[in-house]
Short mmCIF file of C-alpha atoms and ligand atoms in Angstrom, two decimals:
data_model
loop_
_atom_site.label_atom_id
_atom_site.label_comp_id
_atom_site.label_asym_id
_atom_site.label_seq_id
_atom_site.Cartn_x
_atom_site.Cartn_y
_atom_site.Cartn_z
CA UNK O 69 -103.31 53.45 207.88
CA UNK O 70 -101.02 56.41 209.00
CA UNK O 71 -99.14 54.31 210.97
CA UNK O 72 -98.69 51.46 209.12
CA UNK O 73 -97.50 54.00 206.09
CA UNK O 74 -94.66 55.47 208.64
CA UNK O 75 -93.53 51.61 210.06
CA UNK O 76 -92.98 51.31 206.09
CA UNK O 77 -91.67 53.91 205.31
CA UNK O 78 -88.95 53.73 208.79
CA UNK O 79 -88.37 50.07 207.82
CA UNK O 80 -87.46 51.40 204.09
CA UNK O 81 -84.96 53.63 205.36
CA UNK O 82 -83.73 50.76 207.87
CA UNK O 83 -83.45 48.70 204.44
CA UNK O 84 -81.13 51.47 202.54
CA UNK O 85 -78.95 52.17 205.43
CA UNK O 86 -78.09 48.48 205.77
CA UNK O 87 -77.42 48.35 201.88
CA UNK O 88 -75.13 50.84 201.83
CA UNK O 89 -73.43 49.97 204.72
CA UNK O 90 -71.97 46.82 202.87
CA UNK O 91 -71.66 48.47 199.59
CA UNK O 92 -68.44 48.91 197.62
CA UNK O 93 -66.98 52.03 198.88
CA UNK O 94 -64.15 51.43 200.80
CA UNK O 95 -63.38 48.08 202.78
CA UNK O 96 -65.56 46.16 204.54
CA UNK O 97 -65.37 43.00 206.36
CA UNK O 98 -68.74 42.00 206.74
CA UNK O 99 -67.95 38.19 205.69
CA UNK O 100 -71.23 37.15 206.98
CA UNK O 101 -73.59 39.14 204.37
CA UNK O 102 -71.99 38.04 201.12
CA UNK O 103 -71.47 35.78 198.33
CA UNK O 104 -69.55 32.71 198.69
CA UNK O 105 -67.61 33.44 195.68
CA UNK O 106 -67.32 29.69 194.38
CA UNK O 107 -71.23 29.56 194.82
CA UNK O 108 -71.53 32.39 191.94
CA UNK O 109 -68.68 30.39 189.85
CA UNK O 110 -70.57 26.94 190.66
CA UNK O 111 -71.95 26.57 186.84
CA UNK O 112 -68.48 28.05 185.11
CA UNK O 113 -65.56 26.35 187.29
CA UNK O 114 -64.07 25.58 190.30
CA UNK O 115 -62.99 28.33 191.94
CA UNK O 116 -59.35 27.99 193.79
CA UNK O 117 -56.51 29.40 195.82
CA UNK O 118 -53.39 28.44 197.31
CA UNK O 119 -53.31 27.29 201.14
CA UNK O 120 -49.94 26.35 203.09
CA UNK O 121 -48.77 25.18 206.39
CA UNK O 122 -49.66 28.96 208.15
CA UNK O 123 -53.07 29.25 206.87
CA UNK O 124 -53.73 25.49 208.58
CA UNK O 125 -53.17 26.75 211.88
CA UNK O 126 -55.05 30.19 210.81
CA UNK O 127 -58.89 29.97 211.76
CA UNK O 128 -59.68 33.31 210.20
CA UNK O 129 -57.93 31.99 206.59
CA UNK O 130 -59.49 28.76 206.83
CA UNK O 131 -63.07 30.43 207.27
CA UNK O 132 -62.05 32.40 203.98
CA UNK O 133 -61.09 29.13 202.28
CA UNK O 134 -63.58 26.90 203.12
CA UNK O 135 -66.55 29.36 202.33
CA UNK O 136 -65.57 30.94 199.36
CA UNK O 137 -62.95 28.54 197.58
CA UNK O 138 -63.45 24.82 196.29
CA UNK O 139 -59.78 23.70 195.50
CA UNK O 140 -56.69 24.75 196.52
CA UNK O 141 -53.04 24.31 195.32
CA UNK O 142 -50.27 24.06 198.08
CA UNK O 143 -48.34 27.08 197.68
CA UNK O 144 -44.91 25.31 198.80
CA UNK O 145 -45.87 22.22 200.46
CA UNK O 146 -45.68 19.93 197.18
CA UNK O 147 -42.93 21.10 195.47
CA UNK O 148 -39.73 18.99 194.53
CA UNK O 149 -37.80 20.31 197.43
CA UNK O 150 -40.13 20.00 200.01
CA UNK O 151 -41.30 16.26 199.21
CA UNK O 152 -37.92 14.65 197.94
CA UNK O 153 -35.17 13.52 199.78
CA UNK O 154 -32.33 15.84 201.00
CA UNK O 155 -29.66 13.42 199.31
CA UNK O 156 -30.18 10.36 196.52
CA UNK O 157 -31.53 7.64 198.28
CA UNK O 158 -33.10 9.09 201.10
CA UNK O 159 -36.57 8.98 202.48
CA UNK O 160 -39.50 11.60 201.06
CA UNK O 161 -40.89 13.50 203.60
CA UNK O 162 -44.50 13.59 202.91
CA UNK O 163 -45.95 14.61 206.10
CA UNK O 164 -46.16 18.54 205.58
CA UNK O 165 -47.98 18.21 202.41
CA UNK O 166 -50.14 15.41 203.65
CA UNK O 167 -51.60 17.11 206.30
CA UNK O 168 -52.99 19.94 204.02
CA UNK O 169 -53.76 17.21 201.38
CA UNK O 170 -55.82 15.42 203.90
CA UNK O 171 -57.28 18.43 205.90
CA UNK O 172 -58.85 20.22 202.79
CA UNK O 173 -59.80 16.76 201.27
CA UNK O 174 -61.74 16.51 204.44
CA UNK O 175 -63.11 19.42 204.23
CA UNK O 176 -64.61 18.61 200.43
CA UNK O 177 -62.27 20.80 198.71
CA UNK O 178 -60.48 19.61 195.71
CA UNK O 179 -56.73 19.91 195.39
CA UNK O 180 -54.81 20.46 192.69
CA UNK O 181 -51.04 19.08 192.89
CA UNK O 182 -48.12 21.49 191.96
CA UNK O 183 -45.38 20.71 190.44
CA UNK O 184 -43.82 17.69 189.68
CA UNK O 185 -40.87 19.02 187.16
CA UNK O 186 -39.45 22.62 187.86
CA UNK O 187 -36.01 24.21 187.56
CA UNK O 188 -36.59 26.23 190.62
CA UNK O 189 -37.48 24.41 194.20
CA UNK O 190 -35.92 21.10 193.19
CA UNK O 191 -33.23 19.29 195.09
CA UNK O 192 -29.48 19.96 193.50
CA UNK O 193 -28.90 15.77 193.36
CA UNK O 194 -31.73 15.68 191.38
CA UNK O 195 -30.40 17.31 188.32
CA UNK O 196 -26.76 15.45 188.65
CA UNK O 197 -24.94 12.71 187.39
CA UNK O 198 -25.31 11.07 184.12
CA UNK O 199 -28.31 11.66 181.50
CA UNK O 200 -29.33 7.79 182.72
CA UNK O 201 -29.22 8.61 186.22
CA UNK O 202 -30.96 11.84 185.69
CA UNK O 203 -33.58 10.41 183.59
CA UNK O 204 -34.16 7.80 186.33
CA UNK O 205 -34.55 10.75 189.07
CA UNK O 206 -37.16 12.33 187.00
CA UNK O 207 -38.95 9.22 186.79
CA UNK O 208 -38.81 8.01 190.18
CA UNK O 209 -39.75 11.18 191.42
CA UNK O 210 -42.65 11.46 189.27
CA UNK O 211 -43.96 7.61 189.99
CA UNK O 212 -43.06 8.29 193.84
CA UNK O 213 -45.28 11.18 194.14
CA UNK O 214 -47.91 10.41 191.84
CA UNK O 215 -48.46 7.03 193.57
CA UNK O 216 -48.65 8.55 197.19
CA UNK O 217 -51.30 11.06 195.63
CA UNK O 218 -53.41 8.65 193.93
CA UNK O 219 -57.16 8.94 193.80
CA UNK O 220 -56.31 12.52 195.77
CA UNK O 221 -55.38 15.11 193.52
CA UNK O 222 -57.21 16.46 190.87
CA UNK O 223 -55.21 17.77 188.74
CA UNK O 224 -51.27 17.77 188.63
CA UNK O 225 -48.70 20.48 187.57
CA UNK O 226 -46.34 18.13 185.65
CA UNK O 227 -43.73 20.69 183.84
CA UNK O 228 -43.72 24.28 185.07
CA UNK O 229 -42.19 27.11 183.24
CA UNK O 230 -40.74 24.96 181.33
CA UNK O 231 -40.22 28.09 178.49
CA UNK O 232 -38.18 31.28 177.99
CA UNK O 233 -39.18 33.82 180.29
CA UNK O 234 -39.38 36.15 176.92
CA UNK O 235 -39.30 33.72 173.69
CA UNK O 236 -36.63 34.58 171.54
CA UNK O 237 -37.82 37.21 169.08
CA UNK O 238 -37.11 36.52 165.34
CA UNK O 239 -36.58 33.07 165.42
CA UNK O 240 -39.01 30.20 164.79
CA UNK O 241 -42.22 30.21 167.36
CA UNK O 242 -42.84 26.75 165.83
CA UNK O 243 -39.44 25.17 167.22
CA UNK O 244 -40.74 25.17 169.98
CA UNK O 245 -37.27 23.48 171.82
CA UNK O 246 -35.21 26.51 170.93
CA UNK O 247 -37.11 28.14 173.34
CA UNK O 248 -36.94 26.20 176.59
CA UNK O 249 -35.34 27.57 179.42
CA UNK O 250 -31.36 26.45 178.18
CA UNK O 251 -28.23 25.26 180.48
CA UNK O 252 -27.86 27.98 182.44
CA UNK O 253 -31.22 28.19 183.94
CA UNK O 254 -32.63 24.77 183.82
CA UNK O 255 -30.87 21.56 185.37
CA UNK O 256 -33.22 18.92 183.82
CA UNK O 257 -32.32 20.94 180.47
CA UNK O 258 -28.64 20.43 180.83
CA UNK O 259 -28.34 16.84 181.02
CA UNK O 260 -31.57 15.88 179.37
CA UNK O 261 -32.04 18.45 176.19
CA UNK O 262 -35.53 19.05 175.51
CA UNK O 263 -36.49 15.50 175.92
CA UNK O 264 -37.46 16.14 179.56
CA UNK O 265 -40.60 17.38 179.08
CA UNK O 266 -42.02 15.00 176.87
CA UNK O 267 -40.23 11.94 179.45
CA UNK O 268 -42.22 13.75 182.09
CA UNK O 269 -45.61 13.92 180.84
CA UNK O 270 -45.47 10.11 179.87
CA UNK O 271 -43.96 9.17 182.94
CA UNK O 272 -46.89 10.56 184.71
CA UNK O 273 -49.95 9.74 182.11
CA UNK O 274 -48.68 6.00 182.70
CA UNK O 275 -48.71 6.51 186.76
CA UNK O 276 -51.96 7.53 186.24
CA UNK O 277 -53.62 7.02 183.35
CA UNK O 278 -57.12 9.18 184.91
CA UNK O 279 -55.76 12.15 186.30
CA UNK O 280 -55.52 15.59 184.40
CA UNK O 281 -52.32 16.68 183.25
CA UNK O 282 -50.92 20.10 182.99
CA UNK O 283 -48.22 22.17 181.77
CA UNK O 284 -48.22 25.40 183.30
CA UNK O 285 -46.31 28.75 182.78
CA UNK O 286 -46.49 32.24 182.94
CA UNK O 287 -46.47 35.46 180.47
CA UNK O 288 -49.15 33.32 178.56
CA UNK O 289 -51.10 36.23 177.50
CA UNK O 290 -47.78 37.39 175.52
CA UNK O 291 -48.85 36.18 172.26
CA UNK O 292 -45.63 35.18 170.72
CA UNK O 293 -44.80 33.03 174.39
CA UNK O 294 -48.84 31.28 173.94
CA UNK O 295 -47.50 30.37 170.37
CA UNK O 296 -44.40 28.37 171.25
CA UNK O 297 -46.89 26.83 174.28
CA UNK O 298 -49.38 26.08 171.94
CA UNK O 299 -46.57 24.83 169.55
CA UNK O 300 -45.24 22.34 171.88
CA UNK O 301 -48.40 20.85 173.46
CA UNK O 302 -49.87 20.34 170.40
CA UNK O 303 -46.83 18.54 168.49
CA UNK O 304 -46.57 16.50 171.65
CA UNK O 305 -50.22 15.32 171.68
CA UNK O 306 -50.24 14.40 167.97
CA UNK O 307 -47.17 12.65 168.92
CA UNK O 308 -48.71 10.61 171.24
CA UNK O 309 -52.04 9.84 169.29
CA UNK O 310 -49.95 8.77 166.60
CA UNK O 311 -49.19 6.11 168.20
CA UNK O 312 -53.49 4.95 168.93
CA UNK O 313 -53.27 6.21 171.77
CA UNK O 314 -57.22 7.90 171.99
CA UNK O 315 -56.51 10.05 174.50
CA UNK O 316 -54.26 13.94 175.05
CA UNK O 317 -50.86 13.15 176.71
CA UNK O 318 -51.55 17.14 177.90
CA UNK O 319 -54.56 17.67 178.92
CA UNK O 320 -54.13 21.31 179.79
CA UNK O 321 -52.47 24.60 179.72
CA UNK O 322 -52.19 25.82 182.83
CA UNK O 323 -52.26 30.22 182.76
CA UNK O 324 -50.33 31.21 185.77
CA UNK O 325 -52.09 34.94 185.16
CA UNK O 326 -49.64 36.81 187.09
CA UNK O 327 -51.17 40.33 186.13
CA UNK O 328 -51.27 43.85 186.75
CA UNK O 329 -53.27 46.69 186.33
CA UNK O 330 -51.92 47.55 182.42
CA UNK O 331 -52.40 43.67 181.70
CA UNK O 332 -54.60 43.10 178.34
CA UNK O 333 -57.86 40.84 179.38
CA UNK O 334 -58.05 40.86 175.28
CA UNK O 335 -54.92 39.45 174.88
CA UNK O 336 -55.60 37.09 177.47
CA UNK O 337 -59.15 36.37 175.38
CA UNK O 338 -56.42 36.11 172.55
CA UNK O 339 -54.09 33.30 174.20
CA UNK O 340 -57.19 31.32 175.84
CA UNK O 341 -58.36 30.74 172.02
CA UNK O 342 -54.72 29.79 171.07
CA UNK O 343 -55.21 26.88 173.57
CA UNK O 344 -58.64 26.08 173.26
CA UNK O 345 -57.79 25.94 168.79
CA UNK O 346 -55.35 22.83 169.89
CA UNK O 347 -57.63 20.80 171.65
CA UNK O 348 -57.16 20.92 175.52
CA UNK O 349 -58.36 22.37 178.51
CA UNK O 350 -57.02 25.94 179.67
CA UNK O 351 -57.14 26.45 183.65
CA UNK O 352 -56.02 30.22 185.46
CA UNK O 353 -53.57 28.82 187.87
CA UNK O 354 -52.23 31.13 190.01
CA UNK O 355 -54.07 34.66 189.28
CA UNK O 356 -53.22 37.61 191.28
CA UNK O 357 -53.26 41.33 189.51
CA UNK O 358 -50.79 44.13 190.87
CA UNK O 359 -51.44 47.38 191.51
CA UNK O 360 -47.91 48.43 191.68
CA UNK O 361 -45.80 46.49 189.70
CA UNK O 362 -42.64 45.14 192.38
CA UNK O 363 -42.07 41.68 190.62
CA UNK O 364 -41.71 37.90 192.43
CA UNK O 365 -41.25 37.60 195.70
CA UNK O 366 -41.49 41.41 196.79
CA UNK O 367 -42.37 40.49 200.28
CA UNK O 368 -43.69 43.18 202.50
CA UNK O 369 -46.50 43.94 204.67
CA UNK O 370 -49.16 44.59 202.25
CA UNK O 371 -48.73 48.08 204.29
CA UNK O 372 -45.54 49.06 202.26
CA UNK O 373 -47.30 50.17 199.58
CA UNK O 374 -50.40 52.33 200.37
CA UNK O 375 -53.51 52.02 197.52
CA UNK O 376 -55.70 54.73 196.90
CA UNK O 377 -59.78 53.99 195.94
CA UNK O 378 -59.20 54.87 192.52
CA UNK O 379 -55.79 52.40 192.45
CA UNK O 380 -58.16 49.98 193.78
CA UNK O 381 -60.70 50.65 191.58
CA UNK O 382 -58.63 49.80 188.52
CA UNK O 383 -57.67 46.48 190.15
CA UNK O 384 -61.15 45.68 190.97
CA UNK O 385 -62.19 46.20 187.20
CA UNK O 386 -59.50 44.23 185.60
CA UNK O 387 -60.33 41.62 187.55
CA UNK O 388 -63.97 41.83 186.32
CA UNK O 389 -62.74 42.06 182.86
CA UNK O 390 -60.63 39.10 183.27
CA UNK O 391 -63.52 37.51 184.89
CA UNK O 392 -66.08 38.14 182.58
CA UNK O 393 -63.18 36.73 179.59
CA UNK O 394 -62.73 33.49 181.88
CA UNK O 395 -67.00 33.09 181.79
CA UNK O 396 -67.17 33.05 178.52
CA UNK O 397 -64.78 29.70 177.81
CA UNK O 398 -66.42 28.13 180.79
CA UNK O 399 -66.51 24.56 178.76
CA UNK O 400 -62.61 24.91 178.82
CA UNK O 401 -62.08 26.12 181.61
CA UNK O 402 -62.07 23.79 184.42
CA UNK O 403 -60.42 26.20 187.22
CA UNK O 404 -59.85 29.54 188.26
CA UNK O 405 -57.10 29.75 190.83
CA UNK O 406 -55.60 33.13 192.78
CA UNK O 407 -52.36 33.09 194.47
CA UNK O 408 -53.44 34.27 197.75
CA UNK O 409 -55.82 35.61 199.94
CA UNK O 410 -54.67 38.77 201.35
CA UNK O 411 -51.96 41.34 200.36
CA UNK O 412 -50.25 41.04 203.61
CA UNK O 413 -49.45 37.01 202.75
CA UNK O 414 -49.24 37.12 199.03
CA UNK O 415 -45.81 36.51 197.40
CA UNK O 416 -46.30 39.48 195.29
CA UNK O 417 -47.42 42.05 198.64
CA UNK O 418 -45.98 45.08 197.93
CA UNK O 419 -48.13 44.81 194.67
CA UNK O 420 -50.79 44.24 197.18
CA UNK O 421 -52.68 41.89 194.10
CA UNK O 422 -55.24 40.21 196.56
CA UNK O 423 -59.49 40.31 196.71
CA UNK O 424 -58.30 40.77 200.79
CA UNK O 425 -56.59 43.68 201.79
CA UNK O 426 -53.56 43.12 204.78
CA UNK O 427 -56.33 43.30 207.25
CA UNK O 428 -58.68 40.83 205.51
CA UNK O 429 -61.10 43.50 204.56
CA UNK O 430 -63.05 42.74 202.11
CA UNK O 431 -61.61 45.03 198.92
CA UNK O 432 -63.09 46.28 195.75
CA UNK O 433 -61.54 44.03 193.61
CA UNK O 434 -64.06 41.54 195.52
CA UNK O 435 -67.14 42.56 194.63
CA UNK O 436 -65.97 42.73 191.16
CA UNK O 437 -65.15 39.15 191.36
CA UNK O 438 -68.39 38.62 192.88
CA UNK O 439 -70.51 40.15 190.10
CA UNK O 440 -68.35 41.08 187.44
CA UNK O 441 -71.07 42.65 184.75
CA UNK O 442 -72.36 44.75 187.50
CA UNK O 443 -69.53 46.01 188.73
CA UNK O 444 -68.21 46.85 185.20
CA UNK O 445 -71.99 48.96 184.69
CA UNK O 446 -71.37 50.92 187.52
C1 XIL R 39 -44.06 31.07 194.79
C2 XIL R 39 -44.54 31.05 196.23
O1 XIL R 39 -45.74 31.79 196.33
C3 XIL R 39 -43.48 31.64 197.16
O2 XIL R 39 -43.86 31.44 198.50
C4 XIL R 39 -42.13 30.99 196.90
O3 XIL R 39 -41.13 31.65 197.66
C5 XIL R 39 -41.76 31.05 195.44
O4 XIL R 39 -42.79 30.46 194.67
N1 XIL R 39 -44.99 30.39 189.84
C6 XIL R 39 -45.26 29.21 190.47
C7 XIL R 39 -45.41 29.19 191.95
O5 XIL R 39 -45.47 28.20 189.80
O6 XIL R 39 -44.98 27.98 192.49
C8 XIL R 39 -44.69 30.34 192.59
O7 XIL R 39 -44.97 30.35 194.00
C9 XIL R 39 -45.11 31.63 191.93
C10 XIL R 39 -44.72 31.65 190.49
#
């Protein structure tokens, strides 16, 4: 009896020191013993992230992707520059974006198509000439693109950021087309007035009358930007239904959720309401959460910036709070997408936003996403 008391009592300890080996303090790359993160999502959404032409050729991203994420966005791949022609008239070059299309499709995982209509990675020819010509370039790209995607994507991107970066405060929130990006910042804007966006979103609802449409857009979770969102969407749905049509012409909001630490999860609560008040579906895009704030595009190392554990602490819980927010509206939310896997990759890695640190550790901010009412009790 002895003996079998001290085998237990040796294999308890055995027990402990393996649980706390792969516990939460510090990093830990023990990929092996955990959660497949869209597993623990599989009842609320589809769980996402981008992928792009490096990651293909990266065994040690794809293991990441294909065990813990569902769909994926290309992070460049499908974008109006890559896919278009250089000059009017000349041939789209598919083949990058085809072979991650076709790879992850393989592979069961859903992808999500981003962006047909954006002021930023577009081709110049696209926005010049006269309004016809540019209204026929916005349709042709649309129909091109949509058509060589059928029955693959999704969900598309059809308008991004489509809105002032900061609405204009003290004026109307429910004119919504005083506050698009103007002539200075947006070429479809310039020759085609607000009239753009709602050209786009028919363009592509009659390309594909099945797929789920999206405008997407950042600073969401500012309340005053959600409102002239909100305002929009909704005026253009009625719109459309007006006419017997039984169907949204938008079937979503898309909440890029680029956050930091400081970022309000009840604000975001606030804005997911907003959306979910006007009738369509709210997805998190393109979530990543800062720890230093450095902005688009700060490319680094994901070194440049050191974190501390208590820096990475407060990541880790706002991305339980935002978490446990984005559980809670599960029947509106279709998808939950971060921008990125590690800090070394991400667009934002000096902020070093990522659940992966620059050497694909495994980081707090993780484990929060893997259990975010525990973490948030301890
Ligand atoms: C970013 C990419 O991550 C970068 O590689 C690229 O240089 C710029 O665009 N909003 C969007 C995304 O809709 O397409 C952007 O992606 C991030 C902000």
């Amino acid at each position: 009896m002895k003996i079998i008391c001290r085998l237990f009592f040796v294999f308890l300890v055995i027990l402990t020191f393996a649980a706390c080996s792969s516990t939460q303090s510090g990093n830990s790359k023990k990929t092996e013993q955990i959660q497949e993160l869209k597993n623990v999502y599989n009842d609320y959404f589809l769980l996402g992230n981008i992928i792009n032409n490096r990651y293909l050729r990266d065994p040690e991203y794809m293991e990441i992707i294909t065990k813990h994420f569902n769909i994926v966005t290309a992070e460049n791949e499908m974008k109006p520059d890559q896919l278009a022609p250089r000059e009017r008239g000349g041939q789209y070059n598919f083949a990058n974006a085809d072979r991650l299309v076709n790879e992850m499709l393989a592979q069961n995982i859903k992808v999500h198509g981003h962006t047909l209509v954006w002021h930023k990675q577009t081709r110049a020819w696209m926005t010049q000439g006269t309004p016809e010509q540019v209204r026929q370039n916005l349709v042709n790209h649309i129909n091109t693109v949509m058509a060589h995607y059928k029955g693959k994507i999704f969900s598309w991107d059809v308008v991004n950021e489509a809105v002032l970066e900061r609405v204009n405060p003290g004026t109307n929130l429910n004119d919504w087309k005083i506050q698009l990006r103007n002539e200075e910042d947006s070429g479809w804007f310039r020759v085609l007035g607000s009239d753009y966006i709602e050209l786009a979103f028919r363009t592509a609802r009659a390309a594909d009358p099945d797929v789920m449409l999206y405008y997407n857009d950042y600073n969401l979770n500012n309340s005053r930007k959600a409102q002239v969102v909100a305002n929009m969407v909704k005026q253009l749905n009625d719109k459309y239904k007006s006419e017997g049509n039984t169907r949204n012409l938008i079937d979503g909001i898309g909440m890029q959720a680029h956050y930091n630490i400081n970022t309000s999860a009840p604000q975001v609560r606030q804005s997911i309401e907003l959306f979910i008040s006007i009738g369509v579906k709210v997805d998190i895009s393109e979530l990543d959460v800062e720890i230093k704030i450095v902005g688009s595009n700060s490319f680094g190392t994901g070194k440049d910036s050191p974190t501390n554990e208590s820096e990475q602490k407060l990541q880790a819980i706002k991305y339980a709070e935002l978490f446990s927010v984005f559980m809670e509206y599960k029947e509106h939310i279709p998808r939950v997408s971060m921008w990125g896997i590690d800090d070394e990759s991400s667009w934002k890695s000096m902020g070093n936003p990522c659940l992966w640190d620059n050497g694909f550790n495994l980081k707090q901010a993780f484990f929060a996403v893997a259990d975010p009412s525990k973490f948030l009790i301890q």
